[in-house]
XYZ file of C-alpha atoms in Angstrom:
560
model
C 21.998 9.029 3.451
C 22.882 12.318 4.587
C 21.370 12.870 8.782
C 17.941 14.808 8.421
C 17.928 18.433 8.683
C 16.356 19.762 11.885
C 12.870 20.877 11.403
C 10.455 23.141 12.990
C 7.215 21.542 13.526
C 3.804 23.934 14.085
C 0.877 22.518 16.393
C 2.378 19.282 18.095
C 0.783 17.283 20.326
C 2.890 15.742 23.540
C 5.087 13.078 22.651
C 3.061 9.750 22.695
C 3.723 7.054 25.087
C 6.656 5.287 24.878
C 4.859 1.887 24.505
C 3.591 1.403 20.945
C -0.053 1.367 20.769
C -1.669 -0.926 18.117
C -5.264 -0.937 19.267
C -6.893 1.970 20.138
C -9.653 1.485 22.708
C -12.645 3.051 20.692
C -12.227 0.797 17.787
C -14.511 -1.931 17.194
C -14.960 -5.022 19.769
C -17.055 -6.818 17.343
C -18.523 -6.734 13.384
C -21.674 -5.856 12.482
C -23.989 -8.804 11.938
C -26.509 -7.051 9.486
C -25.866 -7.313 5.942
C -23.888 -4.152 4.839
C -24.732 -4.479 0.892
C -26.597 -6.610 -1.034
C -25.421 -5.337 -4.832
C -23.094 -8.339 -6.676
C -20.849 -8.144 -8.806
C -23.251 -7.069 -11.722
C -21.638 -3.988 -13.618
C -22.209 -0.392 -12.150
C -24.813 1.642 -14.129
C -25.463 4.311 -12.125
C -24.193 8.033 -12.052
C -20.322 8.483 -13.277
C -18.429 11.536 -12.571
C -15.925 13.169 -9.962
C -16.656 11.306 -6.870
C -17.259 7.665 -8.461
C -14.038 8.234 -10.416
C -12.343 9.577 -6.958
C -13.500 6.856 -5.443
C -12.593 4.287 -8.057
C -8.633 6.188 -8.134
C -8.288 7.046 -4.187
C -8.968 2.944 -3.702
C -6.233 2.166 -6.769
C -4.035 4.946 -6.409
C -1.749 6.438 -3.884
C -3.815 9.809 -3.516
C -4.984 10.908 -7.150
C -4.392 14.449 -8.371
C -7.726 16.341 -9.023
C -6.004 16.142 -12.707
C -6.339 12.475 -12.760
C -9.453 12.525 -11.082
C -10.843 15.398 -13.660
C -9.225 12.989 -16.536
C -11.446 9.682 -15.371
C -14.404 11.296 -15.109
C -14.594 12.128 -18.333
C -14.150 8.977 -19.683
C -16.054 6.194 -19.109
C -15.737 3.255 -15.716
C -14.081 1.182 -18.477
C -11.974 3.041 -20.262
C -10.793 3.814 -17.290
C -10.045 0.269 -15.082
C -8.406 -0.428 -18.826
C -6.044 2.190 -17.670
C -5.035 1.499 -14.440
C -4.836 -2.426 -15.856
C -2.314 -1.688 -17.859
C 1.280 -2.917 -16.894
C 3.901 0.224 -17.377
C 7.340 -0.624 -18.281
C 9.895 -1.778 -15.526
C 11.806 0.777 -13.093
C 15.203 0.973 -13.898
C 16.913 -0.100 -10.431
C 17.549 1.295 -7.075
C 20.359 3.451 -7.243
C 23.546 4.339 -4.831
C 23.314 7.754 -2.731
C 25.954 7.092 -0.060
C 29.030 8.005 0.103
C 30.068 4.994 2.264
C 29.500 2.787 -0.775
C 32.653 3.189 -2.440
C 31.895 0.178 -4.493
C 29.474 2.557 -6.179
C 29.413 5.694 -7.977
C 26.506 7.789 -6.534
C 23.417 7.950 -8.907
C 24.818 4.404 -10.453
C 23.003 1.039 -9.218
C 24.144 -1.555 -6.530
C 21.601 -4.243 -6.619
C 24.577 -6.453 -8.963
C 27.612 -5.984 -7.135
C 29.181 -8.210 -4.271
C 27.480 -8.516 -1.001
C 29.163 -6.211 1.646
C 28.149 -6.079 4.716
C 29.823 -2.411 5.798
C 27.428 -0.960 3.484
C 24.088 -3.485 3.577
C 22.321 -0.892 5.815
C 23.007 2.130 3.089
C 21.733 -0.472 0.507
C 18.645 -0.949 2.417
C 17.944 2.502 3.120
C 18.278 2.995 -0.835
C 15.360 0.232 -1.945
C 13.159 1.538 0.804
C 13.379 5.251 -0.761
C 13.658 3.435 -4.748
C 10.131 1.174 -3.681
C 8.740 4.526 -2.037
C 9.327 6.591 -4.941
C 7.970 3.888 -7.396
C 4.435 4.744 -5.364
C 4.963 8.711 -5.210
C 5.379 8.882 -8.826
C 3.254 6.357 -9.929
C 1.162 5.782 -13.460
C -2.592 5.701 -13.372
C -1.673 2.225 -12.839
C -2.891 0.013 -10.527
C 0.790 -1.622 -10.509
C 2.126 -0.296 -7.317
C -1.231 -0.740 -5.470
C -1.039 -4.285 -6.245
C 3.058 -4.681 -5.372
C 2.306 -3.655 -2.121
C -0.636 -6.158 -1.785
C 1.439 -8.498 -3.088
C 4.491 -7.846 0.137
C 1.977 -7.802 1.836
C 0.705 -11.288 1.354
C 4.005 -12.940 0.055
C 6.012 -11.604 2.969
C 9.789 -10.735 3.722
C 11.250 -8.229 6.257
C 14.499 -7.258 4.940
C 16.280 -6.898 7.994
C 15.907 -10.531 8.528
C 17.073 -11.436 4.810
C 20.269 -8.701 5.577
C 21.280 -8.274 1.880
C 19.295 -5.606 0.068
C 20.051 -7.447 -3.563
C 18.107 -10.377 -2.548
C 15.144 -7.442 -1.892
C 15.408 -5.831 -4.959
C 14.687 -9.519 -6.587
C 11.870 -9.718 -4.565
C 10.321 -6.647 -5.000
C 10.745 -6.751 -8.539
C 9.410 -10.397 -8.900
C 6.304 -8.858 -6.812
C 6.184 -6.156 -9.579
C 6.445 -8.118 -12.092
C 3.467 -10.044 -11.265
C 1.310 -7.744 -9.854
C -1.384 -7.792 -12.265
C -0.022 -11.355 -13.854
C -1.127 -15.170 -13.236
C -1.297 -15.315 -9.063
C -0.078 -19.268 -9.525
C 3.010 -18.357 -10.780
C 3.942 -15.650 -8.748
C 3.257 -18.555 -6.349
C 5.842 -21.157 -7.799
C 8.609 -17.976 -8.340
C 8.232 -16.861 -4.847
C 8.054 -20.207 -2.981
C 11.875 -20.711 -4.565
C 12.833 -16.975 -4.391
C 16.842 -16.688 -2.865
C 14.868 -13.776 -0.089
C 12.152 -15.879 0.279
C 14.156 -18.857 1.291
C 15.776 -16.590 3.581
C 13.258 -15.337 5.692
C 11.247 -18.861 6.114
C 14.887 -21.165 5.999
C 13.683 -23.333 2.850
C 17.523 -22.788 2.886
C 18.063 -24.801 5.567
C 15.881 -27.606 4.567
C 16.931 -30.921 3.390
C 15.762 -33.956 3.310
C 17.008 -35.656 6.850
C 16.096 -32.503 8.687
C 12.957 -30.592 6.141
C 12.027 -27.082 7.543
C 8.114 -26.702 7.982
C 8.439 -22.823 7.972
C 7.732 -22.292 4.770
C 5.242 -25.138 3.779
C 2.850 -23.828 7.083
C 2.928 -20.223 5.606
C 2.349 -21.067 2.264
C -0.939 -23.150 3.920
C -2.058 -20.840 6.393
C -1.182 -17.815 4.842
C -0.081 -17.446 1.193
C -2.678 -19.721 -0.520
C -6.178 -21.642 1.102
C -5.710 -20.924 4.693
C -6.687 -22.822 7.370
C -10.460 -22.796 7.547
C -12.064 -24.351 10.996
C -10.229 -25.717 13.644
C -10.725 -29.854 13.575
C -8.139 -31.653 15.456
C -5.283 -30.621 17.175
C -3.296 -28.875 14.649
C -5.370 -29.914 12.182
C -8.278 -27.583 10.033
C -10.623 -27.627 7.496
C -7.802 -26.778 4.384
C -5.277 -28.672 5.473
C -3.748 -30.543 8.193
C -0.605 -30.950 10.046
C 0.352 -34.003 8.058
C -0.183 -31.930 4.512
C 2.274 -29.400 6.564
C 5.056 -32.321 6.721
C 4.122 -32.892 2.744
C 4.802 -29.875 1.629
C 8.245 -29.531 3.635
C 9.455 -32.760 2.585
C 8.498 -31.568 -1.343
C 10.770 -27.960 -0.733
C 13.622 -29.482 0.384
C 17.023 -29.013 -1.084
C 16.352 -25.583 -2.448
C 19.062 -23.063 -1.264
C 20.073 -19.011 -1.824
C 23.655 -18.156 -3.505
C 25.107 -14.568 -1.612
C 27.919 -14.456 -4.693
C 25.305 -15.460 -7.447
C 22.719 -13.364 -6.060
C 20.228 -16.518 -7.056
C 18.351 -19.536 -5.610
C 19.672 -22.853 -6.751
C 18.511 -26.251 -6.237
C 20.433 -29.158 -4.914
C 19.280 -32.997 -5.071
C 21.199 -34.422 -2.864
C 19.439 -31.963 -0.404
C 15.826 -33.595 -1.967
C 13.696 -35.757 -0.207
C 13.073 -38.358 -2.820
C 10.416 -40.596 -1.557
C 6.599 -40.255 -2.286
C 4.950 -37.118 -0.292
C 1.262 -38.308 0.596
C -1.665 -35.447 1.388
C -4.520 -35.787 3.356
C -8.613 -35.857 2.348
C -8.528 -31.863 2.136
C -6.123 -32.131 -1.044
C -7.832 -35.677 -2.492
C -5.458 -37.885 -0.562
C -3.002 -36.680 -3.386
C 0.465 -37.593 -3.591
C 3.665 -36.131 -4.966
C 6.516 -38.553 -6.360
C 10.210 -37.369 -6.685
C 9.695 -34.378 -9.695
C 13.363 -33.418 -8.635
C 14.203 -29.557 -9.200
C 10.583 -29.464 -10.672
C 8.456 -30.864 -7.498
C 7.206 -27.247 -5.284
C 5.318 -26.526 -8.893
C 3.451 -29.655 -8.694
C 2.464 -29.041 -4.808
C 1.470 -25.587 -5.574
C -0.837 -27.002 -8.325
C -1.906 -29.467 -6.031
C -2.967 -26.361 -3.494
C -4.009 -24.167 -6.227
C -6.927 -27.171 -7.746
C -8.767 -26.261 -4.554
C -11.383 -23.826 -4.463
C -10.752 -22.660 -1.161
C -7.756 -21.252 -2.231
C -9.808 -19.207 -4.395
C -11.521 -17.953 -2.217
C -9.292 -16.940 0.138
C -7.515 -15.101 -1.878
C -10.535 -13.047 -3.052
C -11.054 -11.794 0.294
C -7.750 -10.399 0.319
C -8.245 -8.461 -2.355
C -11.551 -7.650 -1.306
C -10.299 -5.772 2.172
C -7.652 -4.358 0.173
C -9.916 -2.251 -2.324
C -13.484 -2.264 -0.984
C -13.680 -3.381 3.118
C -12.629 -5.623 5.829
C -16.137 -6.509 6.849
C -17.243 -10.121 4.665
C -20.252 -10.492 6.056
C -22.709 -14.096 4.628
C -24.600 -11.551 1.716
C -21.054 -10.277 0.447
C -19.432 -13.942 0.551
C -22.304 -14.920 -1.842
C -22.876 -12.255 -3.916
C -18.917 -10.827 -4.362
C -16.884 -13.836 -2.824
C -18.051 -16.747 -4.111
C -18.742 -15.457 -7.820
C -15.226 -13.447 -7.552
C -13.194 -16.950 -6.778
C -14.785 -19.128 -9.732
C -13.905 -16.429 -11.787
C -10.429 -16.608 -11.000
C -10.527 -20.181 -11.551
C -11.798 -19.808 -14.547
C -9.360 -17.180 -15.274
C -6.658 -19.631 -14.397
C -5.667 -18.040 -11.423
C -4.685 -14.206 -13.844
C -6.216 -11.375 -11.008
C -6.978 -9.424 -13.691
C -10.275 -10.335 -14.579
C -11.084 -10.493 -11.306
C -9.936 -7.276 -10.828
C -11.903 -5.455 -13.380
C -15.174 -7.243 -12.594
C -15.033 -6.000 -8.867
C -13.865 -2.255 -9.466
C -16.692 -2.168 -12.244
C -19.408 -3.295 -10.117
C -22.097 -2.382 -8.428
C -20.892 -3.486 -5.584
C -17.702 -1.178 -5.393
C -20.085 1.413 -5.870
C -22.530 0.783 -3.484
C -22.601 4.191 -0.590
C -21.690 2.309 1.993
C -18.356 1.029 0.244
C -17.346 4.748 -0.784
C -15.157 6.734 2.170
C -15.387 3.624 4.565
C -11.439 2.834 4.491
C -9.005 4.577 6.984
C -5.471 4.941 4.984
C -2.420 2.995 5.504
C -0.112 5.616 6.589
C 1.882 5.210 3.089
C -1.685 6.237 1.233
C -1.752 8.668 4.208
C 1.456 10.191 3.674
C 1.797 9.357 -0.215
C -1.321 11.730 -0.700
C -0.467 14.260 1.301
C 2.099 14.700 -1.284
C 0.110 13.808 -4.314
C -3.296 15.539 -3.858
C -1.345 18.966 -2.985
C 1.020 19.330 -5.412
C 4.121 19.082 -3.159
C 7.518 19.339 -5.148
C 9.598 16.959 -4.941
C 13.408 16.286 -5.323
C 13.988 15.422 -9.639
C 15.696 12.373 -10.752
C 19.003 14.774 -11.827
C 19.622 15.092 -7.989
C 19.187 11.506 -6.932
C 20.814 12.171 -3.228
C 18.555 14.618 -2.800
C 15.539 12.764 -4.566
C 15.967 9.485 -2.129
C 16.787 11.511 0.589
C 13.651 13.085 0.539
C 12.146 9.318 -0.563
C 13.507 8.207 2.662
C 12.101 11.231 5.202
C 8.376 9.864 4.023
C 9.959 6.410 5.064
C 10.755 7.614 8.145
C 7.164 9.127 8.712
C 5.232 5.790 7.611
C 7.482 4.066 9.813
C 6.364 6.686 12.948
C 3.117 5.789 11.900
C 3.147 1.871 11.971
C 4.217 0.944 8.598
C 7.406 0.577 7.047
C 7.976 -0.700 3.587
C 10.388 -3.757 3.245
C 9.532 -4.578 6.790
C 5.951 -5.964 8.258
C 5.865 -6.877 11.807
C 5.750 -10.176 10.468
C 5.096 -13.006 8.000
C 1.481 -12.460 8.408
C 2.038 -8.969 7.117
C 0.748 -5.901 8.679
C -2.699 -6.313 11.375
C -4.639 -3.850 9.895
C -5.425 -5.953 7.053
C -5.953 -9.395 9.385
C -6.600 -8.988 12.774
C -10.669 -8.954 13.257
C -12.640 -6.908 14.905
C -10.101 -3.828 14.320
C -8.566 -4.233 10.832
C -7.722 -0.823 9.839
C -8.967 1.338 12.497
C -5.354 0.182 13.944
C -3.589 2.398 11.729
C -5.632 5.425 13.910
C -4.079 5.134 17.617
C -2.175 7.300 20.369
C 1.395 6.696 18.618
C 0.069 7.481 15.442
C -2.557 10.377 15.454
C -0.323 12.653 16.799
C 2.680 11.796 13.909
C 0.120 12.331 11.103
C -1.291 15.388 12.245
C 2.460 16.580 12.734
C 3.429 15.214 9.275
C 0.362 17.929 8.318
C 0.808 20.466 9.791
C 5.428 20.718 8.642
C 3.904 20.398 5.686
C 1.007 23.500 5.445
C 3.735 25.534 7.458
C 6.497 28.015 4.985
C 8.938 25.946 6.962
C 8.392 22.738 5.807
C 10.953 20.379 5.701
C 14.832 20.456 4.095
C 17.155 17.853 3.638
C 20.184 18.115 1.132
C 19.077 21.739 0.743
C 16.184 20.990 -0.795
C 12.749 22.080 0.461
C 9.318 20.512 0.151
C 6.314 22.037 1.824
C 2.857 22.688 0.748
C 2.495 25.749 -2.085
C -0.701 26.918 -1.162
C -1.337 29.757 -3.309
C 0.269 27.776 -6.313
C -2.389 25.016 -5.280
C -5.333 27.162 -5.472
C -4.081 28.803 -8.569
C -4.401 25.599 -10.269
C -8.470 25.860 -9.560
C -10.445 27.614 -12.054
C -10.040 31.199 -11.230
C -13.405 31.686 -10.910
C -13.532 29.254 -7.759
C -10.400 29.984 -6.579
C -12.229 34.059 -5.789
C -15.304 32.685 -4.379
C -14.710 31.508 -0.678
C -17.645 28.667 -1.122
C -16.915 27.679 -4.484
C -12.736 27.021 -3.380
C -13.357 25.452 0.254
C -16.103 22.906 -1.964
C -13.184 21.939 -4.206
C -10.666 21.568 -2.131
C -13.435 19.653 0.077
C -14.122 17.024 -2.836
C -10.557 16.261 -3.169
C -9.249 15.619 0.136
C -12.878 14.160 1.236
C -14.332 10.713 0.217
C -17.479 11.791 1.785
C -19.319 14.902 1.587
C -19.226 17.682 4.773
C -22.283 19.119 6.573
C -23.514 22.253 6.132
C -22.307 23.312 9.442
C -18.383 22.035 8.700
C -18.511 23.928 5.672
C -19.467 26.680 7.733
C -16.681 26.102 10.250
C -13.934 26.035 7.362
C -15.575 29.361 5.940
C -14.860 31.501 9.530
C -11.465 29.976 9.303
C -10.623 31.248 6.092
C -12.557 34.601 7.041
C -12.441 34.377 10.393
C -15.494 37.095 11.218
C -15.477 38.786 7.500
C -17.603 38.685 4.679
C -17.116 36.469 1.543
C -16.153 38.902 -0.288
C -13.290 39.819 1.469
C -11.635 36.884 -0.006
C -12.304 37.773 -3.095
C -11.040 41.530 -3.163
C -7.874 40.041 -1.386
C -7.201 37.131 -3.948
C -7.904 39.787 -6.520
C -5.338 42.231 -5.305
C -2.770 39.250 -5.055
C -3.437 38.259 -8.434
C -3.106 41.792 -9.813
C 0.269 42.343 -7.358
C 1.434 39.172 -6.629
C 5.045 39.782 -5.869
C 3.811 42.277 -3.242
C 4.890 40.600 0.203
C 2.115 42.137 2.510
C -1.016 40.609 -0.187
C 1.126 37.582 -0.562
C 1.343 37.045 3.182
C -2.521 37.717 3.167
C -4.305 34.962 1.080
C -1.342 32.679 2.334
C -1.793 32.538 5.221
C -5.465 32.455 5.206
C -4.740 29.714 2.624
C -2.429 27.452 4.950
C -5.004 28.178 8.127
C -7.628 26.303 5.611
C -6.029 23.547 4.636
C -4.085 22.857 7.846
C -7.741 22.891 9.458
C -9.323 20.424 6.438
C -5.949 17.911 7.075
C -6.730 17.766 10.765
C -10.802 16.419 10.099
C -11.781 13.025 11.021
C -12.768 12.539 7.446
C -9.291 13.448 5.886
C -7.600 9.943 7.290
C -10.962 8.169 5.137
C -10.453 6.714 1.826
């Protein structure tokens, strides 16, 4: 990658502490004990308009544009969810944009080339950039949000496996099954080469079964622990189950030359594996290279597996608090629905996203955006123009820049901090509040300040920033020329909750400090009549930049 250009940032806060802060002292110390919502999964029958469509798309896309929200508001909720559950075409693989990788021409893919440690870093950067690019340029589909969900669920770390080609196959597998069958995804990821490397399955033999994957398969990927009932033993599985699972999974290896996984019978434990009462004292006899499938079937025959998966989906799309009422009214019926549909995830997503619970007022605007959500939303909603596909070096370079920003905000695609995924999705009682701390909040503000500045950010001779004039000109003319209508329209796009009258008055004063409303109308009209006039252009652009900078600095801008 070309080295980042030197940039000038406005309103930069002091450097954050050198020690990363992962939990703000203002974050939750306990979860609420009272029920948040009594609504269940019955179909939502309330009002449907911009606010409801925006809520749906904020949770299912990485920053819906105004045009996407308006289109959705003009359709029925069912039609929009049908669109979201439509699988888009498989994207072309990532390409080489580094002059150091001489084995592949610039703009051509490296995913089937021979492994070369000298260019591994460049390929890994290319893969991360490509993945972020898929999120940034997403269609109206849940595929990208769900691909990231599975990445946070069936975790690997690119840096640990040290082969971008295996990592690409892993990412492609997640995307392939993103809206499909969870049980099949679990089977496929179990023998995926990247996963075999990450959790040492490639080292597991009959003589020395490696328990890493078997343990995480039960604890994090499928059935979950449940309450502790003895040393190493939980309600949903025991240490003996981990050991039995490890024996089932012996014999699998990854192949660097062929970029795949393979089975070696001589390394497999052929004995009978006996599971605990948590699995009905089930047994698995020698099944060779098909034995792992029997294991997955056994695990997915446990109702708690469905509940565990539905809870993770709920926390991804709705909220992190799952009280007893929500467990009864939402989690349990969705878990039964998942089982009834053979672990196909689409029916569950459809029911959840069309439910009265999803549109309950308490569940709107209650999430804190993840770093990826925050950064991509700035680019998409504020209509930043990125390099075209015809200039792969510039395009990937800018995607790499966005990855560097999310990394500073403590979320880097391809490298969750450990096998449990990003703590904001599981660490109780803080959950999403962990995204905001003394390290990450200044980074968010620096990015939005830079993007709304005229300077912007330049790499490979291509500049990105928010064109405030173009953004406002995309609004209805009557809205653009009225300061209060303008602020209101921008507010309903940028914020998931309504601002107070005092906040709107404050924003009006930011746009027109000490001036009457008609001043904006006059200045905007004069600019439209003579857009090449530097003075008139600067007059309105400066005011809009100040307004947008202030709006993106509000606490509400971090909510979804």
